[in-house]
Coordinates of C-alpha atoms in Angstrom, one line a residue:
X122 CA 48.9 58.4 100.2
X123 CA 50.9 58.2 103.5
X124 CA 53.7 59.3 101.9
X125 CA 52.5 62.3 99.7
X126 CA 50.3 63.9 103.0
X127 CA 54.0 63.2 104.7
X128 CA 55.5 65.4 102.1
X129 CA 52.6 67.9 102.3
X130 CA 52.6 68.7 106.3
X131 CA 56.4 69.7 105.6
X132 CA 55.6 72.5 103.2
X133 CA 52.7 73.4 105.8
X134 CA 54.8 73.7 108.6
X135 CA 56.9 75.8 106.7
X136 CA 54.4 77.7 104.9
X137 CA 52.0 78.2 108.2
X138 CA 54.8 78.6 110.5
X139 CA 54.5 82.3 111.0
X140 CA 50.6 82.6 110.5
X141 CA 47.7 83.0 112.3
X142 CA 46.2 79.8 110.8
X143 CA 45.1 76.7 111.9
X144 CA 48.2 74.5 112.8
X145 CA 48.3 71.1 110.9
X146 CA 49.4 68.2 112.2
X147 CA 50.1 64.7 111.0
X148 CA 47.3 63.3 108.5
X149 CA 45.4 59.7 110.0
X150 CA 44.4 56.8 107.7
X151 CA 40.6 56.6 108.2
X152 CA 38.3 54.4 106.8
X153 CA 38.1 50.8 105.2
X154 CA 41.7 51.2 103.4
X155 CA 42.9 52.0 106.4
X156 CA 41.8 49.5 108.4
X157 CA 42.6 46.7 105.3
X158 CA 39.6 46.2 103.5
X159 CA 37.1 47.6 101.3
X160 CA 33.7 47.0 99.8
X161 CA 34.7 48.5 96.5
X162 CA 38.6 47.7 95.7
X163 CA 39.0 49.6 92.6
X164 CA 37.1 52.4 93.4
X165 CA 38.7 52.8 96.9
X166 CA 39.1 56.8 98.4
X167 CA 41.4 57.3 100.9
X168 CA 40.4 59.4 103.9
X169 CA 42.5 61.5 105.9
X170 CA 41.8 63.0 108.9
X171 CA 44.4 66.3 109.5
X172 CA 44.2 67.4 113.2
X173 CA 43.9 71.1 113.7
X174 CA 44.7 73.4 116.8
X175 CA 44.6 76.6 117.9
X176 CA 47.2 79.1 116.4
X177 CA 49.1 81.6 119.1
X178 CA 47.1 84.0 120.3
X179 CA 44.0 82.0 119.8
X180 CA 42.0 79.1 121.5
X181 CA 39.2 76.6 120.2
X182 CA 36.5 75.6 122.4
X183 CA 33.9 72.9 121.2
X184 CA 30.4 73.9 121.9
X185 CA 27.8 71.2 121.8
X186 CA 25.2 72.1 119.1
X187 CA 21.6 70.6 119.3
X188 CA 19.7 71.9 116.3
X189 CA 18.2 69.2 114.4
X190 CA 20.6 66.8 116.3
X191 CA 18.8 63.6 116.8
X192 CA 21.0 60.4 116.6
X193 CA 24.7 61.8 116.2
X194 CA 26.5 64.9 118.5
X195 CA 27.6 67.6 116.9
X196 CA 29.2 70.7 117.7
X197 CA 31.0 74.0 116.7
X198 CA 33.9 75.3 117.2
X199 CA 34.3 78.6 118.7
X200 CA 37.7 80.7 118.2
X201 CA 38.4 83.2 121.0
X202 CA 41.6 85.8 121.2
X203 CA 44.1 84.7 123.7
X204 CA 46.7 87.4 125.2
X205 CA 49.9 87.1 124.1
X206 CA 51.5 90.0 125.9
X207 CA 54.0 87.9 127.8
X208 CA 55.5 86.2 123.9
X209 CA 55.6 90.0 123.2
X210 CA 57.6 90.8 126.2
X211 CA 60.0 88.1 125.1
X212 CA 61.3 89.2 121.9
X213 CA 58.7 87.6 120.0
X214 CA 57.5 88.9 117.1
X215 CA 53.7 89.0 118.1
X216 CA 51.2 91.7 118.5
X217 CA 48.4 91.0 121.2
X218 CA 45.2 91.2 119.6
X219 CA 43.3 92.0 122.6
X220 CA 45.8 94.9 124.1
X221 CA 46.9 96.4 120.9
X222 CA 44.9 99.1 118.8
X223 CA 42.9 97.6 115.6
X224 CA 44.6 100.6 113.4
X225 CA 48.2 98.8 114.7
X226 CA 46.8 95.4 114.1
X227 CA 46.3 96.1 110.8
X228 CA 48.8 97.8 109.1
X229 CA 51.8 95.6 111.5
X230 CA 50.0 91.9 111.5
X231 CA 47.7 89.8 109.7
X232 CA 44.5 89.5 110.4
X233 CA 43.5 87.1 113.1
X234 CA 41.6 83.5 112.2
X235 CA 38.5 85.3 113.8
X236 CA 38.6 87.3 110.4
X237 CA 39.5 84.5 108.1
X238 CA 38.0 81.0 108.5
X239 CA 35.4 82.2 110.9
X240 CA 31.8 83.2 110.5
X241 CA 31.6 84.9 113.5
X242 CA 32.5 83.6 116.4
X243 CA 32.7 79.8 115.1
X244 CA 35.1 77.8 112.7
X245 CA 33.3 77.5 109.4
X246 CA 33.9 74.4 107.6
X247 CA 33.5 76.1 104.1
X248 CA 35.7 78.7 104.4
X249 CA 38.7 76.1 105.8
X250 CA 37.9 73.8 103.1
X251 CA 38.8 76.8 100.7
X252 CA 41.8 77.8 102.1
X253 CA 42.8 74.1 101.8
X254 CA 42.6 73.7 98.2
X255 CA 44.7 76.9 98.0
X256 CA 47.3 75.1 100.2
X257 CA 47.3 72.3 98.2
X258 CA 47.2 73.7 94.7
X259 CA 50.1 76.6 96.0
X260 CA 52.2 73.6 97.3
X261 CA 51.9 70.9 95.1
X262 CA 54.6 72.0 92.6
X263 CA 57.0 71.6 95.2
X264 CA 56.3 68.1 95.9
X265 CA 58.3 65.7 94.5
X266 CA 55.2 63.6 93.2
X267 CA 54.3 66.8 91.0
X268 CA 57.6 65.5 88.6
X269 CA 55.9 61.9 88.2
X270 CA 52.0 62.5 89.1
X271 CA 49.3 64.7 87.8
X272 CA 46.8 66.3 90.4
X273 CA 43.1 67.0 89.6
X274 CA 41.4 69.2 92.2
X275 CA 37.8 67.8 92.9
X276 CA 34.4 70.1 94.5
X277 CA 33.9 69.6 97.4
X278 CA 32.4 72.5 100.3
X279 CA 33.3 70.3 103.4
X280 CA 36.8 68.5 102.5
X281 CA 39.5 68.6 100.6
X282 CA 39.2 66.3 97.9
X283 CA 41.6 65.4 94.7
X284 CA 42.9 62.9 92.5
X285 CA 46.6 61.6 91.6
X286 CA 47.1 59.8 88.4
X287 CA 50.6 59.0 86.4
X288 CA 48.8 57.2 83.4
X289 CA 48.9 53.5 84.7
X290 CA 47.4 54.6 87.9
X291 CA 45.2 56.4 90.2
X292 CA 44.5 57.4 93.7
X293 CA 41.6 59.1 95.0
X294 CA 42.5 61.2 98.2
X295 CA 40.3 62.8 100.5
X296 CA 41.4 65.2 103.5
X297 CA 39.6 66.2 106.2
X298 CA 39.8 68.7 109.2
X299 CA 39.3 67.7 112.4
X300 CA 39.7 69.2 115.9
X301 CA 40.5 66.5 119.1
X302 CA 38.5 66.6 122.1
X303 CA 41.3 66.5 124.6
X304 CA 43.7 64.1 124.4
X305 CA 41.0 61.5 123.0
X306 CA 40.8 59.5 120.0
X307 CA 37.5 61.4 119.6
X308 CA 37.2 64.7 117.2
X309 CA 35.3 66.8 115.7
X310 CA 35.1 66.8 111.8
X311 CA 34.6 68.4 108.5
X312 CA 32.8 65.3 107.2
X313 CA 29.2 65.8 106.7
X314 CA 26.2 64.3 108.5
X315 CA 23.6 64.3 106.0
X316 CA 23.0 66.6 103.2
X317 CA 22.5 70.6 104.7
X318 CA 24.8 70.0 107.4
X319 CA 25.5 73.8 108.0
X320 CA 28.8 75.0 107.6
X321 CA 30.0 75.9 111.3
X322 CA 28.4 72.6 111.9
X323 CA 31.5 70.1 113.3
X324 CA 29.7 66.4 113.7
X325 CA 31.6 64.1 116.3
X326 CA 33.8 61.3 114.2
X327 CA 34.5 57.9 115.7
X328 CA 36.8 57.5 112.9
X329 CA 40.1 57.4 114.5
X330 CA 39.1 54.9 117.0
X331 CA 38.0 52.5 114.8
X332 CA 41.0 52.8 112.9
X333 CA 43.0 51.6 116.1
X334 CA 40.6 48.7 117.3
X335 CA 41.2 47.3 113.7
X336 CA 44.8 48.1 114.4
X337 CA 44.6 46.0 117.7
X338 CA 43.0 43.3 116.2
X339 CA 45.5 42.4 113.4
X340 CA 48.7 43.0 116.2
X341 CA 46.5 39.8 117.8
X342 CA 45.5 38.2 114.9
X343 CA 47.3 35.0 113.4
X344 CA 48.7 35.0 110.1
X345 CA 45.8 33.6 108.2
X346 CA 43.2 35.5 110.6
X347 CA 40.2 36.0 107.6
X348 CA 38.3 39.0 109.6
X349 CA 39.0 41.3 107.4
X350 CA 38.0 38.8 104.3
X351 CA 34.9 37.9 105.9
X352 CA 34.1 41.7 106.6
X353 CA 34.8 42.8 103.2
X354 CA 32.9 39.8 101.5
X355 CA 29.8 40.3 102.9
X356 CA 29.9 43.8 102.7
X357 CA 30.3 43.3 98.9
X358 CA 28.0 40.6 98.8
X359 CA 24.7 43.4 99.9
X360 CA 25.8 46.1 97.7
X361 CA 23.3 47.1 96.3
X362 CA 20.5 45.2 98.9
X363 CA 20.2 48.2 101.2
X364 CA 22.0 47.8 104.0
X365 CA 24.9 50.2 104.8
X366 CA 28.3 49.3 104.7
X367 CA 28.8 50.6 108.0
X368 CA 26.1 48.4 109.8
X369 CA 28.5 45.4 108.4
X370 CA 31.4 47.1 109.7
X371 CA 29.1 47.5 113.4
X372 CA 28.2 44.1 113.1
X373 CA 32.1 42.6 113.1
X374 CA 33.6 45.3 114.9
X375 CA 31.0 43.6 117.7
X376 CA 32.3 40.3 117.1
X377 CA 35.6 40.9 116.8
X378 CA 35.0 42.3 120.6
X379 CA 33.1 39.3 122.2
X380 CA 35.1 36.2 119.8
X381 CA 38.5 35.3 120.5
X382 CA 41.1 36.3 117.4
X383 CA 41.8 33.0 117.0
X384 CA 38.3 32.0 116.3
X385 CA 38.6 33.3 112.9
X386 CA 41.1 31.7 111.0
X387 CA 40.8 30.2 107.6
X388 CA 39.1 26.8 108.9
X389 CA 36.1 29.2 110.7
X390 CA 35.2 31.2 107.4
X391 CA 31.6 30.1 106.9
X392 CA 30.9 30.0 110.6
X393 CA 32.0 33.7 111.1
X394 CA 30.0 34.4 108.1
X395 CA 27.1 32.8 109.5
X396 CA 27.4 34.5 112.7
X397 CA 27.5 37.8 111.0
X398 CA 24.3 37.0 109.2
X399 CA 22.5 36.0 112.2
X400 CA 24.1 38.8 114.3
X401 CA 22.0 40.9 111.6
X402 CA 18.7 38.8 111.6
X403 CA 19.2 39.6 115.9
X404 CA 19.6 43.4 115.1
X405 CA 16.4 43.7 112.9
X406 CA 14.1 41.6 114.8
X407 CA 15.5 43.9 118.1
X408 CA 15.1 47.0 116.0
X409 CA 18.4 47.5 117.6
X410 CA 22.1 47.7 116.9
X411 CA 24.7 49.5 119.2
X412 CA 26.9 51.6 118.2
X413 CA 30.4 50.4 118.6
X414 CA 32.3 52.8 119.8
X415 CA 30.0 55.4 122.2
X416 CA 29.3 53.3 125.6
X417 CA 31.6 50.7 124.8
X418 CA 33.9 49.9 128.2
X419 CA 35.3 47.3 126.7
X420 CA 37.6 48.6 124.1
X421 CA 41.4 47.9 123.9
X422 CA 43.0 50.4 126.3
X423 CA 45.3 51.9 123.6
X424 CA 41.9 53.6 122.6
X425 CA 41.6 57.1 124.6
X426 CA 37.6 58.1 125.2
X427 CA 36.4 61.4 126.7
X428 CA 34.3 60.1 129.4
X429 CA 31.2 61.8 128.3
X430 CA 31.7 59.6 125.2
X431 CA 32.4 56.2 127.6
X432 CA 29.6 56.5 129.1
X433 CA 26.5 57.3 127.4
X434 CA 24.3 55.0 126.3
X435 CA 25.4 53.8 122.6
X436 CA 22.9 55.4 119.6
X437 CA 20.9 52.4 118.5
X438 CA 21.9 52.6 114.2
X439 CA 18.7 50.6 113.6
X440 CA 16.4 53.7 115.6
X441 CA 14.2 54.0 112.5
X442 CA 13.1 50.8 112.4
X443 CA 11.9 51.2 116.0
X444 CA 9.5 54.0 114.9
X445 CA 8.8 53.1 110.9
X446 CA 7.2 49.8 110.0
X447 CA 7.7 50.5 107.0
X448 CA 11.3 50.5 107.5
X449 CA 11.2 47.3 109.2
X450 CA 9.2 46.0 106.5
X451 CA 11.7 47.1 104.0
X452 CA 14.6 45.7 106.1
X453 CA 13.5 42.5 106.2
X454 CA 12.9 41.7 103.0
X455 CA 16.2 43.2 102.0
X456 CA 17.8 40.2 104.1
X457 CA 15.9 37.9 102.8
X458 CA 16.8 39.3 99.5
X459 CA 20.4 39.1 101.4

């Protein structure tokens, strides 16, 4: 997968080089095959996260957004017209969209990303989406995976999603656009938070750090450290119970913080397993379980945090259960069940 989005950003560059598009940069691993495990082997999709920023002439500025945000920041992205008068004045081969006539404009230059992936003012997730599958679907016959793989374009309003088979196997690849809040591990993303999510509608994504505390962990780890076995077992042991993969993930990520590396070697399966369990029982009888990365000052320090992010207090994933008995209810006897 690594490879093949390797591949791709070189016919972007190319292809976008000249354009008033989003520029691409290199695609991150996210998500459980990224970090070395998975709840669901054979079924695994791999997530990428492709940066985006601004290109010339244009600037992206992320505006908190608070409708019907309740557990979970989200923002939008607004695109505003830079001057580029002085690139002009140096030979290159630019017209300033704020100084130059619209007739001019538009019969000399292409229209600016205010007038293409925008809906007004603010990035719009659909209409990027779409311009992605037409990247990939253009550019794909020039890979050389197109000689050996075939590609299946999935639906999808929010990402990029598609399939690569050659007969004996098959990847499921899924690319998302993101946006970084400075020069944080912290972005803004295309990926959906809950069903509706409207389209100029960015939610913040916690993705990339996680991806680099797992990181830190295995550069620490010995060579028959079992965290990520002991993760991935008891996530696949509750499939099915209820309880979502990523309060397991919570739930280690947490230990992995507080218990030495060494702690879980081969010898200390079953006690990490038990510890996970009864970090769980803890959480529900709380009605509370931090999030991981938001408010966490302990983190590796090879993971960058705005400091808005650093310091507010972590979302509690278990806030329903606070406010819904019957959600408590329902917890419970799913670990029990568990």
């Amino acid at each position: 997968t690594t490879n093949l989005m390797n591949n791709f950003r070189v016919y972007f560059r190319h292809v976008l080089s000249n354009s008033f598009y989003p520029v691409l940069h290199r695609a991150i691993g996210v998500g459980s095959a990224f970090e070395g495990w998975s709840p669901r082997e054979q079924d695994s999709v791999y997530h990428m996260l492709i940066p985006m920023s601004p290109p010339r002439g244009h600037t992206f500025h992320l505006e908190p957004d608070t409708a019907g945000q309740r557990h979970g920041r989200n923002f939008r992205v607004r695109v505003q017209l830079k001057c580029t008068c002085t690139r002009e004045q140096q030979g290159e081969n630019v017209l300033c969209f704020l100084h130059h006539p619209e007739e001019e404009l538009r019969s000399n230059q292409d229209p600016s990303l205010l007038h293409t992936l925008c809906t007004g003012s603010y990035l719009d997730v659909h209409k990027t989406a779409r311009w992605f599958y037409q990247l990939v679907r253009a550019i794909w016959p020039a890979l050389p995976q197109s000689h050996t793989w075939h590609l299946v374009l999935l639906p999808s309003r929010r990402s990029c999603q598609f399939k690569v088979t050659n007969g004996r196997e098959s990847f499921r690849i899924e690319l998302l656009f993101g946006v970084r809040q400075g020069a944080s591990d912290i972005f803004v993303s295309s990926q959906p938070r809950g069903a509706g999510t409207p389209r100029t509608t960015w939610p913040e994504t916690y993705a990339v750090a996680e991806m680099k505390f797992f990181k830190h962990i295995a550069r620490k780890a010995p060579p028959d450290s079992l965290h990520l076995r002991c993760l991935q077992f008891f996530s696949r042991v509750q499939l099915g119970i209820g309880f979502p993969t990523y309060t397991i993930k919570t739930i280690v990520m947490h230990l992995l913080n507080t218990r030495a590396v060494s702690r879980w070697r081969r010898r200390h399966f079953m006690s990490r397993l038990i510890d996970i369990n009864r970090s769980l029982l803890l959480s529900l009888v709380e009605k509370r379980l931090n999030h991981f990365i938001v408010g966490n000052q302990r983190l590796p320090e090879e993971i960058t945090l705005p400091q808005d992010v650093q310091m507010a207090e972590p979302p509690n994933l278990f806030h329903r259960l606070a406010t819904d008995p019957g959600a408590r209810s329902q917890a419970i006897r799913e670990y029990l069940d568990l």
